[in-house]
Short mmCIF file of C-alpha atoms in Angstrom, two decimals:
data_model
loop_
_atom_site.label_atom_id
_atom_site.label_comp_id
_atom_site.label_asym_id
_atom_site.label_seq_id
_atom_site.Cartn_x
_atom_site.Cartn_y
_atom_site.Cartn_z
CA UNK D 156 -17.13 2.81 32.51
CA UNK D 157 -15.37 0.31 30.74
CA UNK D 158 -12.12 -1.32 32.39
CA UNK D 159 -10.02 -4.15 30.71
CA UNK D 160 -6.31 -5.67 32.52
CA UNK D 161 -3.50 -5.62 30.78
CA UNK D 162 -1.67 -9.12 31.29
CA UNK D 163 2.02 -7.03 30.06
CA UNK D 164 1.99 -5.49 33.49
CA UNK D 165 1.71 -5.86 36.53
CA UNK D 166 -0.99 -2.34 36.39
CA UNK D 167 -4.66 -2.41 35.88
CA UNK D 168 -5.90 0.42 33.72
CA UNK D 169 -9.11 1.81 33.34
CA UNK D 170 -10.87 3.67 30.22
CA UNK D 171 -13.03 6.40 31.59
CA UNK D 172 -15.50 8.05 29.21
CA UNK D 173 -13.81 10.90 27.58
CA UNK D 174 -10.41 9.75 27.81
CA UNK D 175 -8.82 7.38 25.10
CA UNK D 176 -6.32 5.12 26.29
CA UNK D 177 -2.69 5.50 26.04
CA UNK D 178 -0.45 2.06 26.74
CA UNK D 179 3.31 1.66 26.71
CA UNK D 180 5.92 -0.66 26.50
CA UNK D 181 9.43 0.08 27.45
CA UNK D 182 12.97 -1.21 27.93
CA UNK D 183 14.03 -0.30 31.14
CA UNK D 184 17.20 1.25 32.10
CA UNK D 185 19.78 -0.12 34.50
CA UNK D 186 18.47 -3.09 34.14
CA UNK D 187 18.19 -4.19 30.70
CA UNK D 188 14.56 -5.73 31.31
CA UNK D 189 11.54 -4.78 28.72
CA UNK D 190 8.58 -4.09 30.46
CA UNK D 191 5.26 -2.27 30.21
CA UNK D 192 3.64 0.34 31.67
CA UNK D 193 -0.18 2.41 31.01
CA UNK D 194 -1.49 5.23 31.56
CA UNK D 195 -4.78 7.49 30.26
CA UNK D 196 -4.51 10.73 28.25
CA UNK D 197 -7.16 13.20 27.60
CA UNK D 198 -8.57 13.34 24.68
CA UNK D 199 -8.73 16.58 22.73
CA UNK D 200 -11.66 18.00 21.68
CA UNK D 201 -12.67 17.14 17.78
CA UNK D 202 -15.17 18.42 15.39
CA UNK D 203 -17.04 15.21 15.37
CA UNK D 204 -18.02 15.55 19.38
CA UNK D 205 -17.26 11.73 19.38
CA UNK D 206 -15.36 9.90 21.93
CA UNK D 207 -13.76 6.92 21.05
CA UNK D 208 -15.54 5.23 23.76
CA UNK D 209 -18.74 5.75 21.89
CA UNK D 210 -17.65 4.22 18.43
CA UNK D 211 -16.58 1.11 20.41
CA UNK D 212 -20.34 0.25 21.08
CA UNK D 213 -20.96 0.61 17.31
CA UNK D 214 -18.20 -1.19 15.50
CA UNK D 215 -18.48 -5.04 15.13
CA UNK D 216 -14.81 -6.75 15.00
CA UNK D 217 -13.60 -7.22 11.85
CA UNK D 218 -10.28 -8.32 9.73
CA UNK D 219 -8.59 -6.09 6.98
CA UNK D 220 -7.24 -7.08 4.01
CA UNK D 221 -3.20 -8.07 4.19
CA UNK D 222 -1.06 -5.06 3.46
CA UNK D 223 0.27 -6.38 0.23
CA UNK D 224 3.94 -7.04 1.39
CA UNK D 225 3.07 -9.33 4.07
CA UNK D 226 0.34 -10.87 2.34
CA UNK D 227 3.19 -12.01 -0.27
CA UNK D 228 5.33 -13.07 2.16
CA UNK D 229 4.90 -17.12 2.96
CA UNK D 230 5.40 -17.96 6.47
CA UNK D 231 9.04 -19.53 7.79
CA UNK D 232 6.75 -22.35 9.43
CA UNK D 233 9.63 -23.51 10.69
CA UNK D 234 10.85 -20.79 12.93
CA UNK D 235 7.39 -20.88 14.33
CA UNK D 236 5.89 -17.47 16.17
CA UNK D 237 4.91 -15.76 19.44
CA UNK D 238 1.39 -15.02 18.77
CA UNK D 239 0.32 -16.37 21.94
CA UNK D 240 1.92 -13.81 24.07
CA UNK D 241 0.56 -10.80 21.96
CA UNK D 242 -1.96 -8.74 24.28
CA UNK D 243 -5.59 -8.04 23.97
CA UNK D 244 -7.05 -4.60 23.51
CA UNK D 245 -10.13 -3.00 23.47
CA UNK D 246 -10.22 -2.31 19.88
CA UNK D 247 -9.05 -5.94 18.68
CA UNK D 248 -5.49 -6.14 17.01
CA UNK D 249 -3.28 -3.00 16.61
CA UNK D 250 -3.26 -3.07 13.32
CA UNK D 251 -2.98 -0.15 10.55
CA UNK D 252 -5.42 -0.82 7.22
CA UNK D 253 -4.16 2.37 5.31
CA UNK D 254 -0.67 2.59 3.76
CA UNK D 255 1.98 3.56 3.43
CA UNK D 256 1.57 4.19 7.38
CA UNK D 257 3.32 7.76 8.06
CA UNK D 258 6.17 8.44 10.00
CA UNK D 259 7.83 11.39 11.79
CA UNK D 260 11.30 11.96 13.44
CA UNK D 261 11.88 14.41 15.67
CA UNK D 262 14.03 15.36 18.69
CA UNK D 263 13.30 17.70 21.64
CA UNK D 264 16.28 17.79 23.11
CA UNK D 265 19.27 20.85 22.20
CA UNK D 266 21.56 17.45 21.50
CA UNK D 267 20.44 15.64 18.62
CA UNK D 268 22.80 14.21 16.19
CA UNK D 269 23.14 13.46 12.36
CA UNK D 270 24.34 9.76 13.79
CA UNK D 271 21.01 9.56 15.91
CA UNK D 272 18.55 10.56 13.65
CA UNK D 273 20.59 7.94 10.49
CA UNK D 274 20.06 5.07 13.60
CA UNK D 275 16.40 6.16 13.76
CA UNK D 276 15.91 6.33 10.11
CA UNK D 277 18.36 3.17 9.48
CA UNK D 278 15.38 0.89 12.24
CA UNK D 279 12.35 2.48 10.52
CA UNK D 280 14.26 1.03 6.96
CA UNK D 281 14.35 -2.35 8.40
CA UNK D 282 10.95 -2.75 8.79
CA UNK D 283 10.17 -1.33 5.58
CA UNK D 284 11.31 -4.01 4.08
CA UNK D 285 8.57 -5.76 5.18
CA UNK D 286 5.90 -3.19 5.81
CA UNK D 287 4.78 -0.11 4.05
CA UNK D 288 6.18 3.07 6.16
CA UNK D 289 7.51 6.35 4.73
CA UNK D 290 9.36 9.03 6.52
CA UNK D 291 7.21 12.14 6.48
CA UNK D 292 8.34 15.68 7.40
CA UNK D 293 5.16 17.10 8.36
CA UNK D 294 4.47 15.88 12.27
CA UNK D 295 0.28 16.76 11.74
CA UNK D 296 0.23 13.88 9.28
CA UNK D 297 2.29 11.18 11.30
CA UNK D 298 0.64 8.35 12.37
CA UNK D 299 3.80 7.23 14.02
CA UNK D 300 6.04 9.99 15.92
CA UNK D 301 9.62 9.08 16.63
CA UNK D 302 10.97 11.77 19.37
CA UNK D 303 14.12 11.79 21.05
CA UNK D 304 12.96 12.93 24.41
CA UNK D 305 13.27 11.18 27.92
CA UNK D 306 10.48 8.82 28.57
CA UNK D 307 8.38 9.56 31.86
CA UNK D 308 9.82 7.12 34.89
CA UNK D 309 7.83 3.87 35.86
CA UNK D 310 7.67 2.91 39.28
CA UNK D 311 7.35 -0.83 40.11
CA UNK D 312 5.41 -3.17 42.19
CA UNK D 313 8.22 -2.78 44.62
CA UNK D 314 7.46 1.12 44.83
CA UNK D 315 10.80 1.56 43.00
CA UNK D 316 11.16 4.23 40.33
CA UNK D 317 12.90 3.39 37.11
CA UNK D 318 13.95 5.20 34.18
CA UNK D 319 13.14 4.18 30.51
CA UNK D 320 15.47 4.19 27.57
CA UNK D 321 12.38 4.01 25.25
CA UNK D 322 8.59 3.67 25.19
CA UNK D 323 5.51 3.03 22.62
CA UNK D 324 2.32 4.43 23.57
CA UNK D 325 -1.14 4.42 21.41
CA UNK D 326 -4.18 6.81 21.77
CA UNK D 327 -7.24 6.28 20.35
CA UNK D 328 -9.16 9.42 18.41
CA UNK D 329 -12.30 9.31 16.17
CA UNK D 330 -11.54 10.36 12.10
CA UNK D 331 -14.48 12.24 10.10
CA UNK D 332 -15.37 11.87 6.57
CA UNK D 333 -15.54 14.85 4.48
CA UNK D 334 -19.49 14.83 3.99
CA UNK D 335 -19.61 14.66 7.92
CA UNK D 336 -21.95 11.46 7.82
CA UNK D 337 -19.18 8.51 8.44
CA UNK D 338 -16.65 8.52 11.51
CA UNK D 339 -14.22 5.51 12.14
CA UNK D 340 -11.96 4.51 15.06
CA UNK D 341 -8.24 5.48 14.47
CA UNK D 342 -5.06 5.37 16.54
CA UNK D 343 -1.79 6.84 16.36
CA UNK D 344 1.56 5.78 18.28
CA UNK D 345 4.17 8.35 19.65
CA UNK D 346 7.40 6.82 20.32
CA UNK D 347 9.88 8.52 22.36
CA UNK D 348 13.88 7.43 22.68
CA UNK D 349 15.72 8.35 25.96
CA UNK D 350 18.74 11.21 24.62
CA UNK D 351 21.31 8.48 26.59
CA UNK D 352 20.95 5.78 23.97
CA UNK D 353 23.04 6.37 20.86
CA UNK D 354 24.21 4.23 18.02
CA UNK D 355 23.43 0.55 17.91
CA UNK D 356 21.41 0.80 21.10
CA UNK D 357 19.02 3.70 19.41
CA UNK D 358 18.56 1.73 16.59
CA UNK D 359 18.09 -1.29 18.78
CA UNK D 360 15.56 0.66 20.77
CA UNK D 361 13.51 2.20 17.58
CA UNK D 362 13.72 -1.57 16.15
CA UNK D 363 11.70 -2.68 19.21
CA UNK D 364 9.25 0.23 19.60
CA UNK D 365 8.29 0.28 16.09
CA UNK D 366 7.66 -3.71 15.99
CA UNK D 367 5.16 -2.21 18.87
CA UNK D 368 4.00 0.73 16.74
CA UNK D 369 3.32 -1.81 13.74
CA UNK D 370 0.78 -4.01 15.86
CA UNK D 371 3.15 -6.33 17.95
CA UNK D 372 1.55 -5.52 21.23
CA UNK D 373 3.50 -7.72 23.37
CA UNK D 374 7.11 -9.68 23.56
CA UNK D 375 8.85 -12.81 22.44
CA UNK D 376 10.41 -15.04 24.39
CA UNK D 377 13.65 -15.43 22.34
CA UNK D 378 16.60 -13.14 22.48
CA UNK D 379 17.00 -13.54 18.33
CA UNK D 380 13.97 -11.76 17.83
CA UNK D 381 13.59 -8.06 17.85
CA UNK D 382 10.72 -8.23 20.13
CA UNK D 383 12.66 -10.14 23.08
CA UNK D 384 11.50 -8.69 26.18
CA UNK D 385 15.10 -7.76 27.32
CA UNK D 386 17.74 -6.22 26.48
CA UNK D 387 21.21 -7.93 25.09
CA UNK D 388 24.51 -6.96 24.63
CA UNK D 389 24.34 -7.95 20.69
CA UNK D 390 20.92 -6.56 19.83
CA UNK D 391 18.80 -8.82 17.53
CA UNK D 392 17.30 -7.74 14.50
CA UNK D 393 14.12 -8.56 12.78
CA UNK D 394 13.75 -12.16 12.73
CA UNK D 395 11.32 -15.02 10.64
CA UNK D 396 9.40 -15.17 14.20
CA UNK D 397 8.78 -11.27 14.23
CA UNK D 398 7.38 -11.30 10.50
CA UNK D 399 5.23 -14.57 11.38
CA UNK D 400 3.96 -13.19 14.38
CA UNK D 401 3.30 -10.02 12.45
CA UNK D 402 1.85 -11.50 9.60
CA UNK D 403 -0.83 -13.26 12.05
CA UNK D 404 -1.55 -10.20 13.85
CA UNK D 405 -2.99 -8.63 10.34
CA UNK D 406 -5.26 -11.72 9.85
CA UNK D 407 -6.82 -10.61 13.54
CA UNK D 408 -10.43 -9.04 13.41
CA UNK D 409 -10.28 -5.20 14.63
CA UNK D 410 -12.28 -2.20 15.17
CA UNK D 411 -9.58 0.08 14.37
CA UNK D 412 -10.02 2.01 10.58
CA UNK D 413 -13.72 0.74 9.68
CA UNK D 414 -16.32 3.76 8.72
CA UNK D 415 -19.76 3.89 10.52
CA UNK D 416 -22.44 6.11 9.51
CA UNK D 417 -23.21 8.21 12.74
CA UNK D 418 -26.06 10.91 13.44
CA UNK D 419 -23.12 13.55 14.82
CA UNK D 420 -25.52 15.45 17.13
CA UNK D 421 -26.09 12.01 19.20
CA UNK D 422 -24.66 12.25 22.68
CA UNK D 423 -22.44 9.38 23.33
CA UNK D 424 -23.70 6.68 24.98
CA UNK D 425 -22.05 5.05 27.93
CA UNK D 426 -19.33 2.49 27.28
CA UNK D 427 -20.19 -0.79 28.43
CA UNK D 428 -18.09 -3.88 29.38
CA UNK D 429 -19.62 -7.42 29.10
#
C-alpha cells in the first residue's frame, strides 16, 4: 500500500492497489477561497491487466524535452515564480510530453449556453498561446475534459459542507503499445465548471483549472496571477509568474509518458513506499 500527504489540504489520501488516484483543486463557493480536495477512483479494467501502481515500481524519474513554445519562451526573471508552493505527486511533475495535448468541452446540464461554452473556449485560447492545446470533438480522445456539471461538495475540517464552483481532478491509467510489449504511465484531467458561474467568472474558473490541468499542481500567492488561491472581484489572467512557474515545472523529472518494456502476463507487484 502506498500512501503519500498532500500538503494542498488539510486531507490525507491513500493509493490502494487497484485504484489510481484522483486529486482536485477547487474554488469554493460562498466564500471565494481556492482550496483542494482528494479523493480515489476505481480504475477500469484495461487490456494490459496493469495497474498504475505497478508501473510506478518500474519507471525511474525522468525530465522531457520542453514543449517547443515554452522552451522558446525566456523567463521574465524579474517577475520571479511560485515554484516552491507547487505540490509533490507520486508520479513526479504533472506534466504532458505529447502535443498538441487534447481537449474536450462538454456540458451535462439541459442549460448550456453559446456564451458559456465561447468563455470556456475563449480560457482554453489563452493558454494556447503559450502551450500546445487543441479543441477536439471526440470526448474518447481528450486528455483534458471540460464539463459543465456541478462539482461534488467538500466538507471541511470544521465538518462543514461546501459547494464548488469548479474542480481539476487527475487519474492515472496505464497506455499499451501496438505490438503489446511496451506500456507507459499516462494521466488524464476532467475538469468540471459549476452551471452557476457564467461569463467572466467561467472563464475565470476554466483559466484556473486548466493552469491545474497543464501541470500547475498548486497556487500562487499573488492575486495577479491566474493561479491565486482565491477568488477576486477582477479576475487575473495569465501572468509572467504563471508561465515561469510553468516553464520550471516542464524542466521537473517525471514518470508520467515514458515506455517500459513489460512481460504483460506478470501479476503486479505490490506498491511500495520508501
Amino acid at each position: 500500500m502506498f500512501n503519500f500527504r498532500s500538503q494542498l489540504s488539510h486531507l490525507y489520501p491513500t493509493l490502494y492497489l487497484g485504484l489510481v488516484v484522483s486529486i482536485a483543486v477547487s474554488i469554493f463557493m460562498g466564500s471565494g477561497f481556492i482550496g483542494s480536495g482528494i479523493s480515489s477512483v476505481a480504475q477500469s479494467t484495461l487490456a494490459t491487466d496493469l495497474q498504475p501502481e505497478t508501473l510506478l515500481n518500474d519507471i525511474p524519474l525522468q525530465a522531457h524535452p520542453l514543449p517547443p513554445i515554452l522552451e522558446a519562451r525566456s523567463n521574465v526573471d524579474d517577475e520571479g515564480d511560485y515554484f516552491d508552493r507547487i505540490e509533490s505527486t507520486p508520479v513526479g511533475a504533472l506534466v504532458w510530453s505529447e502535443f498538441p495535448v487534447r481537449v474536450y468541452i462538454t456540458s451535462e446540464t439541459t442549460s448550456s449556453s453559446p456564451a458559456w461554452d465561447s468563455a470556456v473556449a475563449e480560457a482554453v485560447a489563452e493558454w494556447a498561446v503559450y502551450f500546445p492545446l487543441e479543441i477536439i470533438d471526440r470526448p474518447e480522445l481528450a486528455d483534458i475534459t471540460i464539463a459543465r456539471k456541478r462539482p461534488p461538495p467538500q466538507r471541511l475540517p470544521d465538518g462543514d459542507i461546501r459547494a464548488r464552483s469548479a474542480l481539476a481532478q487527475y487519474e492515472l491509467y496505464v497506455r499499451q503499445d501496438e505490438t503489446g510489449t511496451q506500456a507507459k504511465l499516462a494521466h488524464r484531467f476532467e475538469i468540471t465548471i459549476n452551471p452557476t458561474q457564467s461569463g467572466d467568472y467561467a472563464r475565470s474558473a476554466v483559466r484556473h483549472e486548466l493552469g491545474h490541468a497543464l501541470g500547475i499542481w498548486g497556487h500562487s500567492q499573488l492575486e495577479t496571477d491566474a493561479l491565486y488561491f482565491s477568488q477576486t472581484r477582477t479576475p487575473p489572467t495569465i501572468s509572467d509568474r504563471d508561465l515561469n512557474t510553468l516553464k520550471r515545472i516542464y524542466e521537473q523529472p517525471t514518470r508520467l509518458g515514458w515506455w517500459v518494456a513489460r512481460e504483460l502476463s506478470q501479476p503486479p507487484r505490490s506498491l511500495r513506499h520508501r
